[in-house]
CSV table of C-alpha atoms (C1' of nucleotides) in Angstrom, one decimal:
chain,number,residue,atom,x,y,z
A,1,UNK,CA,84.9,23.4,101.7
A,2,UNK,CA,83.1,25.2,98.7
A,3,UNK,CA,79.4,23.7,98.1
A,4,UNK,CA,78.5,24.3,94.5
A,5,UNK,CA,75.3,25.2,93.5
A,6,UNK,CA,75.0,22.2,92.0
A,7,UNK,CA,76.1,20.1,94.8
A,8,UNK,CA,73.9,22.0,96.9
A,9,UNK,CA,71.0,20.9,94.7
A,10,UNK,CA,71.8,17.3,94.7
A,11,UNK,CA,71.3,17.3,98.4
A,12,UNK,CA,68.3,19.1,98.2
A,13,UNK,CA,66.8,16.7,95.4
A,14,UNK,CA,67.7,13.9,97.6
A,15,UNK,CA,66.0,15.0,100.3
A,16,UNK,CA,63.4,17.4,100.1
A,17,UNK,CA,61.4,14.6,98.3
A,18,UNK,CA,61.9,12.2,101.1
A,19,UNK,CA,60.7,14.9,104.1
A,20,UNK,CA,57.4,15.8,101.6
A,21,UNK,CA,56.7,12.1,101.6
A,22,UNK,CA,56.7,11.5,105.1
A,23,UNK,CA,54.7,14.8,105.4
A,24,UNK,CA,51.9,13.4,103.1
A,25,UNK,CA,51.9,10.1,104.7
A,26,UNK,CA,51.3,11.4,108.0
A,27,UNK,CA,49.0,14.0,107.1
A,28,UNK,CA,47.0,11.8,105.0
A,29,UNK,CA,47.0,9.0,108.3
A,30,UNK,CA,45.7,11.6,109.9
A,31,UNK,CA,41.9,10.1,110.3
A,32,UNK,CA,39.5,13.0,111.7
A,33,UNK,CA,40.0,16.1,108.4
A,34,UNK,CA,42.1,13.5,106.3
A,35,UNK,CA,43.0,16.5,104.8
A,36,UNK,CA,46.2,16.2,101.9
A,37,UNK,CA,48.4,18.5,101.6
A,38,UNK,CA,47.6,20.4,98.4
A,39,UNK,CA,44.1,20.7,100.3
A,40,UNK,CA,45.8,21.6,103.2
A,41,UNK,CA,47.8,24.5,101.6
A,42,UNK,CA,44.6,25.7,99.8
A,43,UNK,CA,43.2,26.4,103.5
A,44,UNK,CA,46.6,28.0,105.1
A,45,UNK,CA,46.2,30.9,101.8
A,46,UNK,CA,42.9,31.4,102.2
A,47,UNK,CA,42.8,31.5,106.1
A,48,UNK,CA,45.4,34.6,105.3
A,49,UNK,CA,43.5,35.5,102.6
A,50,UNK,CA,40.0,35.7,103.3
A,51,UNK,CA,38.0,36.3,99.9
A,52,UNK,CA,40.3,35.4,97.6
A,53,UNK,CA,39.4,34.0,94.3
A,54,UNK,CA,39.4,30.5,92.4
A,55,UNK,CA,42.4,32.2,90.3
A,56,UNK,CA,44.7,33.9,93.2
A,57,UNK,CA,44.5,30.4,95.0
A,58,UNK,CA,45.4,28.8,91.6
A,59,UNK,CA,48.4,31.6,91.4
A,60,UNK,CA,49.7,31.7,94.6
A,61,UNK,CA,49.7,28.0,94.7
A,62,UNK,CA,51.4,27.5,91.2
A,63,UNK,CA,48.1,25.1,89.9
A,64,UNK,CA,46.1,25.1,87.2
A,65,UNK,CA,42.6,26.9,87.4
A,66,UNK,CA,41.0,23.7,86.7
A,67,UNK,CA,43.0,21.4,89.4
A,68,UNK,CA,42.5,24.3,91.5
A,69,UNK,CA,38.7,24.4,90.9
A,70,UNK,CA,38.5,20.7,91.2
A,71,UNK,CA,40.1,20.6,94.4
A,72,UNK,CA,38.6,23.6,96.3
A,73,UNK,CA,35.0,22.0,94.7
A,74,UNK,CA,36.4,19.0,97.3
A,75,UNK,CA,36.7,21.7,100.3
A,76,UNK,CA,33.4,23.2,99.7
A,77,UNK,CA,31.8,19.9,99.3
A,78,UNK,CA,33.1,19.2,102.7
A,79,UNK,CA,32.0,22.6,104.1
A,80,UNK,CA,35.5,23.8,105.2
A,81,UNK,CA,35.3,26.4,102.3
A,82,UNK,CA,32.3,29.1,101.5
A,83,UNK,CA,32.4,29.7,97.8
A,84,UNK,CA,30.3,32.6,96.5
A,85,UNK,CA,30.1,34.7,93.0
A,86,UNK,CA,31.9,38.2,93.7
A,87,UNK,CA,28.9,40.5,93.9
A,88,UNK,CA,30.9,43.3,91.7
A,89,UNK,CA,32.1,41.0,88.6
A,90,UNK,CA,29.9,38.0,88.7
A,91,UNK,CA,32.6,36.1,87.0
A,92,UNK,CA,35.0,36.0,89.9
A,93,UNK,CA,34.7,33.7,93.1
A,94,UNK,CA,35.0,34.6,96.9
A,95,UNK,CA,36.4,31.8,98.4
A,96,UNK,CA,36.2,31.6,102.7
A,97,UNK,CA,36.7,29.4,105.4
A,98,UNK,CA,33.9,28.2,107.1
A,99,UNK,CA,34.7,27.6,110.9
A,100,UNK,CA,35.2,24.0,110.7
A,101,UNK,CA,37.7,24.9,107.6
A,102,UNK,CA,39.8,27.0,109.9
A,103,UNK,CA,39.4,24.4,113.1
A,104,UNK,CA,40.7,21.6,110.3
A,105,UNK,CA,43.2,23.9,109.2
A,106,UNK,CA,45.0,23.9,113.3
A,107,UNK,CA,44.0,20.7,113.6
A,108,UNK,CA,45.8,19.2,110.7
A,109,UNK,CA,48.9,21.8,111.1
A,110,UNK,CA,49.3,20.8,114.9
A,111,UNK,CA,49.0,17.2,114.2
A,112,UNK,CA,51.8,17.1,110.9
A,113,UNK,CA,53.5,19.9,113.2
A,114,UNK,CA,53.8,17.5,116.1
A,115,UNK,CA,54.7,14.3,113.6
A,116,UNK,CA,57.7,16.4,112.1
A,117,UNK,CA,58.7,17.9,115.5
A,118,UNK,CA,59.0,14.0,117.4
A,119,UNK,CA,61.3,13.4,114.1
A,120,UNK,CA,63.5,16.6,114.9
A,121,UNK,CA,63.5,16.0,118.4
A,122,UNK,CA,66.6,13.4,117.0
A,123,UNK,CA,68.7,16.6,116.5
A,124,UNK,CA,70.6,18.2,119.3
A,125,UNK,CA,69.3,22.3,120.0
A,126,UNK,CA,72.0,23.4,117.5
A,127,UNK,CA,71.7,21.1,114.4
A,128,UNK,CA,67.6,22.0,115.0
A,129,UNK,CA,68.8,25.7,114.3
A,130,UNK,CA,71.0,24.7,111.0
A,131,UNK,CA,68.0,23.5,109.9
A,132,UNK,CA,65.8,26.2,110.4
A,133,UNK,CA,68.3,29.0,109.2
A,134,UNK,CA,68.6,26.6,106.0
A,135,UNK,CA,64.5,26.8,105.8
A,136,UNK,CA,64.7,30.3,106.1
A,137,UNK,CA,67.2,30.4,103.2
A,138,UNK,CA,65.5,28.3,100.9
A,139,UNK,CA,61.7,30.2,101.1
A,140,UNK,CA,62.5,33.5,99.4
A,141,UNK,CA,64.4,31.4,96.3
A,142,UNK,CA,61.7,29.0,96.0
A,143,UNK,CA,58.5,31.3,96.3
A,144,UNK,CA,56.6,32.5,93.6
A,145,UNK,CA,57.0,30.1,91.1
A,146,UNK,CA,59.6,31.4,87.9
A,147,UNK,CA,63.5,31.5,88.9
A,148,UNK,CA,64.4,34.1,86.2
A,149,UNK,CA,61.5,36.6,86.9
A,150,UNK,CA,61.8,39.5,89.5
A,151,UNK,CA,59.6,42.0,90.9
A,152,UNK,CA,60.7,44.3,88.2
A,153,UNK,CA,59.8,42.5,85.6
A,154,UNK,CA,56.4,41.5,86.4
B,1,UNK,CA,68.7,31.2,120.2
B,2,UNK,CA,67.0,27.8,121.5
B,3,UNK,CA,65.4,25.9,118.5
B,4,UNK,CA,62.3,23.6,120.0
B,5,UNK,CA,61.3,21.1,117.7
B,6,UNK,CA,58.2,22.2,116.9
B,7,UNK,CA,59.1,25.3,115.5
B,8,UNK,CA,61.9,23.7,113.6
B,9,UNK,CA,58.9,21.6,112.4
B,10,UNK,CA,56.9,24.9,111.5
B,11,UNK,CA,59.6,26.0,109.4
B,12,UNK,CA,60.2,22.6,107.6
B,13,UNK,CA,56.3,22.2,106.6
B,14,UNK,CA,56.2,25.7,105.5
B,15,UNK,CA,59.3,25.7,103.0
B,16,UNK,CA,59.5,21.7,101.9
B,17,UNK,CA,56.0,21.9,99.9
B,18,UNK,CA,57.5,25.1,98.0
B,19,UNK,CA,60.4,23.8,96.9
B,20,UNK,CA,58.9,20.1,96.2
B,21,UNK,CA,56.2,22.2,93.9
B,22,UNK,CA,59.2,23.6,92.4
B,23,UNK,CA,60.9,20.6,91.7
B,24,UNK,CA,57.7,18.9,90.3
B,25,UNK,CA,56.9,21.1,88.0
B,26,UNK,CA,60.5,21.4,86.6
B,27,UNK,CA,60.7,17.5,86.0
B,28,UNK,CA,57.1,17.7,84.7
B,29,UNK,CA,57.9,19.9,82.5
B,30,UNK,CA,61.0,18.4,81.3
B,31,UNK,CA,59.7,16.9,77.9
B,32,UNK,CA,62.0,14.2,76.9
B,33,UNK,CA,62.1,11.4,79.6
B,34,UNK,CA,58.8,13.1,81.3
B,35,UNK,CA,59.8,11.2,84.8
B,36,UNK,CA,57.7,12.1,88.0
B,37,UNK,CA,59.3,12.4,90.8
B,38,UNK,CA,58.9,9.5,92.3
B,39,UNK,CA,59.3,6.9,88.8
B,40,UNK,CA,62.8,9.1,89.0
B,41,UNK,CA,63.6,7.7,93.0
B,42,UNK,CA,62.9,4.3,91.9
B,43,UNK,CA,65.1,5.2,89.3
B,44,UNK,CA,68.0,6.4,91.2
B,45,UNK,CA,67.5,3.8,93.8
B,46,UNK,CA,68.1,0.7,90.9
B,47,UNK,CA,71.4,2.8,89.6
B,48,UNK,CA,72.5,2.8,92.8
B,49,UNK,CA,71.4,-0.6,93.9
B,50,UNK,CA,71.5,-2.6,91.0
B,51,UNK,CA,69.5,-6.3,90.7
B,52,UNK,CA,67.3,-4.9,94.2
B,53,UNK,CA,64.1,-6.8,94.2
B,54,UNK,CA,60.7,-5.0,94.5
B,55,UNK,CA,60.4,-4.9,98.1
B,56,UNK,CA,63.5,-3.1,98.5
B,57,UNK,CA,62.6,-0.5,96.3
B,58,UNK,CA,59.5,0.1,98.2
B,59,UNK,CA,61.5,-0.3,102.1
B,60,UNK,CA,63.5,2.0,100.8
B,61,UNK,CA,61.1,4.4,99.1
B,62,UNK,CA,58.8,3.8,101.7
B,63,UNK,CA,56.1,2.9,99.9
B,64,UNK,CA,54.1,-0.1,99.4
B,65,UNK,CA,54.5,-3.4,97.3
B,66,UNK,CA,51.4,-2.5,95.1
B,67,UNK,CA,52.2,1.0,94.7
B,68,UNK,CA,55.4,0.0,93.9
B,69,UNK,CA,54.5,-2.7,91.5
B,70,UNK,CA,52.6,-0.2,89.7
B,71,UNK,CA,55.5,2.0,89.4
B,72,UNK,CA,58.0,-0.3,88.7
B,73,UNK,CA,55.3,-2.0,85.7
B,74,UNK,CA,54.8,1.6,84.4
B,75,UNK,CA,58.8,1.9,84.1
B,76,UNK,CA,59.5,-2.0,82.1
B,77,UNK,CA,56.8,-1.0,79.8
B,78,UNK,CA,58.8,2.2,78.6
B,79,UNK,CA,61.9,0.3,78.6
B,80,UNK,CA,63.4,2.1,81.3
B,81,UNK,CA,63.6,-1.4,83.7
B,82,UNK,CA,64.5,-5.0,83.8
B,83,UNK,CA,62.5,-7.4,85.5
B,84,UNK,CA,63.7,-11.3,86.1
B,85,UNK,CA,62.4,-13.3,88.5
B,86,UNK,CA,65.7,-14.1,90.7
B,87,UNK,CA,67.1,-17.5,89.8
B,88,UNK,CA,67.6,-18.9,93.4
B,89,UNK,CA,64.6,-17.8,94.9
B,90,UNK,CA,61.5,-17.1,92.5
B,91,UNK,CA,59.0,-15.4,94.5
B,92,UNK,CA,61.9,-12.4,94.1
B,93,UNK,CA,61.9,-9.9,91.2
B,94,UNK,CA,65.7,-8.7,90.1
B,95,UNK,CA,65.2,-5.1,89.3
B,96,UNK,CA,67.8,-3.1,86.7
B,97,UNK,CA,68.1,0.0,84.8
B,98,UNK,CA,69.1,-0.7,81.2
B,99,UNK,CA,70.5,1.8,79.1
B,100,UNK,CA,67.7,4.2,78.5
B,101,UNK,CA,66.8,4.1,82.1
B,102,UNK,CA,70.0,5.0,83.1
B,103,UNK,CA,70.3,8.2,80.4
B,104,UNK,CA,66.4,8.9,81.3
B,105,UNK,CA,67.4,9.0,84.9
B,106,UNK,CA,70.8,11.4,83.8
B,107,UNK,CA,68.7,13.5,81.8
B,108,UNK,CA,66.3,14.3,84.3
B,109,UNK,CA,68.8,14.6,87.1
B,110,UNK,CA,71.0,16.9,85.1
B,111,UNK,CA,68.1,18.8,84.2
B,112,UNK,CA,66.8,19.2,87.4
B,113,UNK,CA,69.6,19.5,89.2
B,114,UNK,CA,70.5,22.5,86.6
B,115,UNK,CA,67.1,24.1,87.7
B,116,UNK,CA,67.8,23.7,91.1
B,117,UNK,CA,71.6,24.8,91.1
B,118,UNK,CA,70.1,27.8,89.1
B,119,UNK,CA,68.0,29.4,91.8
B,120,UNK,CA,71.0,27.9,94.6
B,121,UNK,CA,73.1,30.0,92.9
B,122,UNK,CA,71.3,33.2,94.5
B,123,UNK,CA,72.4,32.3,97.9
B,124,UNK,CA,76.5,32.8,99.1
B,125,UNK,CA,78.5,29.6,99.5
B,126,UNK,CA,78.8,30.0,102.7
B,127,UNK,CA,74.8,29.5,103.0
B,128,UNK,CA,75.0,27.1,100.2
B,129,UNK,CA,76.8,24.7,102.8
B,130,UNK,CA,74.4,25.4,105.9
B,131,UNK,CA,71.7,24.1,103.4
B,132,UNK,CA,73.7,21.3,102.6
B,133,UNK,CA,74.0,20.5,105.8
B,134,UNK,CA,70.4,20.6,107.1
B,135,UNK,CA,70.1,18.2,104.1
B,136,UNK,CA,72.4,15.7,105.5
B,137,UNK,CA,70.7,16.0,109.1
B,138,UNK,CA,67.7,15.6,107.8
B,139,UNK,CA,68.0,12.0,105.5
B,140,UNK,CA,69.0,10.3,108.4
B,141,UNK,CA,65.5,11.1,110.3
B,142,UNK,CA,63.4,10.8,107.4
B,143,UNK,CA,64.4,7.4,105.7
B,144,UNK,CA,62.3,4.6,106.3
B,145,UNK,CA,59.4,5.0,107.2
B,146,UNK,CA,58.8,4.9,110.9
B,147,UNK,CA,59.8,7.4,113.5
B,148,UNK,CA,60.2,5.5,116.5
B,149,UNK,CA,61.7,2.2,115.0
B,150,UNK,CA,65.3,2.2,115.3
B,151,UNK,CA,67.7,-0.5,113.8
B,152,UNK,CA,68.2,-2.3,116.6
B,153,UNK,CA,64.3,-2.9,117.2
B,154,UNK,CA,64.1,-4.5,114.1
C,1,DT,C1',37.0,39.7,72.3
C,2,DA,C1',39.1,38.7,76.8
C,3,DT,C1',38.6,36.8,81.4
C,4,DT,C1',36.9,33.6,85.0
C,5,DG,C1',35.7,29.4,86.1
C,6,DT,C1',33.8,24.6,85.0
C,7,DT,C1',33.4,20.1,82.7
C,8,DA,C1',35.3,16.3,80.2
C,9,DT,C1',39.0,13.3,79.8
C,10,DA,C1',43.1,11.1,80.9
C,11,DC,C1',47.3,9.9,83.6
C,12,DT,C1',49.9,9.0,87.8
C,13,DC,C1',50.4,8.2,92.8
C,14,DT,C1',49.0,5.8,96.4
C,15,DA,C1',46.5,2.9,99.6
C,16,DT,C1',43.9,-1.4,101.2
C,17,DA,C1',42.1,-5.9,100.4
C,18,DA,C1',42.2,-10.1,98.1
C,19,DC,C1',44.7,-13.1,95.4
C,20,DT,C1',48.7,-16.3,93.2
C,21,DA,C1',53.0,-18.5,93.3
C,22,DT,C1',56.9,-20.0,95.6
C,23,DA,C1',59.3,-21.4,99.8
D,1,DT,C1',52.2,-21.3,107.1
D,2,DA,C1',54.9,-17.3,105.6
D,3,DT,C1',56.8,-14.4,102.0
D,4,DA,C1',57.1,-11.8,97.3
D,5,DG,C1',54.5,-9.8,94.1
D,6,DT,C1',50.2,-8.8,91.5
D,7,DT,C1',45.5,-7.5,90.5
D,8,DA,C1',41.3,-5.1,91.7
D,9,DT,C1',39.4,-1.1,93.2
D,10,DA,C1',39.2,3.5,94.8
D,11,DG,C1',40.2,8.4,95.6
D,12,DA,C1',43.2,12.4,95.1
D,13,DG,C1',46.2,15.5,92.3
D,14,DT,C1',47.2,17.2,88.1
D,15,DA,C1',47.1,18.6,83.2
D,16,DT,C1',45.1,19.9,78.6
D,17,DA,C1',41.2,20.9,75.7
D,18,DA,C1',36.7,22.5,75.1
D,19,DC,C1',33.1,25.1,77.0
D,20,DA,C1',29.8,28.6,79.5
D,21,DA,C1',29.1,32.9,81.5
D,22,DT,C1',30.2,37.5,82.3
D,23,DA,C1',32.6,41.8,81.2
DNA sequence: TATTGTTATACTCTATAACTATA
DNA sequence: TATAGTTATAGAGTATAACAATA
């Protein structure tokens, strides 16, 4: 049978919303970093990108810089993120994890990890890979933020 | 290839916060109604289940009374819901769309949906339908709340 | 003047705890 | 006493507008 796009997104607007919230729930249940999951993101990007500033975080992660400030001024406060004036153009931030940033980081991916992964366990071995091969399909068309622009055009 | 669970639940935290962002900002940014995402469930919920009271739009949401009593009071005062208390039993609320919820909730589905459909479109149909059908696998595993409570232990 | 980030302000989402009204 | 909802309170996420500091 032919799925249309927009039948396609009608599923996908039906559920992604329900997965997110049980993600949120159970990351937020977690007690010990009681980290969110916009906080939670912020530490993945910088964990891969080590010295990035206040406005790639705010990019990357389709924010605003002041959410974005607010929020990492949250992660410093905590000490799970180093943030310093760049030494070249004193206007810029170099944002770091501090080790307990990174040890919260694993700690809240492998407990959200396991939560999602006793869910799935619910799925037979080849209904599991269905639903990573749709993951896999839905990251490059949701990255980056605008639908319309390309790599050329930027 | 052998899926395990946990790497199917790698996958699934990695891509369902990029597309929920997406779909966020699209409804956010969709002046008219300007539903969040979640004022548009409980939205979607009533059309579908119309006179529900207010605990069964937070079972089935899986939030809580309060949050949903917040929600649901946000929603009467802009004339998007109906609340009676139920005539047999009135410790119950009856919950209803009236008109204008009903075209807010069309107008920011259709508009969504369009946005959606719009980056869907990049994928073959064939593809289209293996994200479909993670979708379906997935609802059944993510409704309600609690992992481990099945119907029968209820 | 343009860029980077912050502060001020305001909403919404969401929870827990304590409460009211009805059964 | 148990159930349905509400109110009070609190913290996070987010935005826009106005601002400060640096280039």
């Amino acid at each position: 049978m032919p799925i249309s796009p927009d039948e396609c997104a009608h599923e996908v607007l039906d559920v992604v919303p329900l997965v997110m919230r049980t993600i949120r729930t159970e990351m937020r249940s977690h007690r010990a970093p009681g980290l969110t999951v916009p906080q939670f993101r912020v530490l993945v990007f910088l964990a891969r990108n080590d010295g990035a500033s206040l406005s790639d975080v705010a990019g990357h992660l389709g924010l605003t810089p002041p959410s974005t400030s607010v929020m990492v001024d949250g992660l410093v406060t905590r000490g799970l993120v180093t943030r310093r004036p760049d030494s070249r153009d004193r206007r810029r931030l170099t944002l770091a994890l501090t080790s307990e940033g990174h040890a919260a980081m694993e700690s809240a991916r492998k407990f959200t990890r396991d939560c999602l992964a006793e869910r799935l366990e619910a799925l037979p071995e080849s209904e599991r890979a269905t639903v990573v091969r749709a993951m896999q399909l839905l990251r490059p068309i949701f990255v980056s933020g605008k639908a319309e622009e390309t790599d050329s055009e930027k």
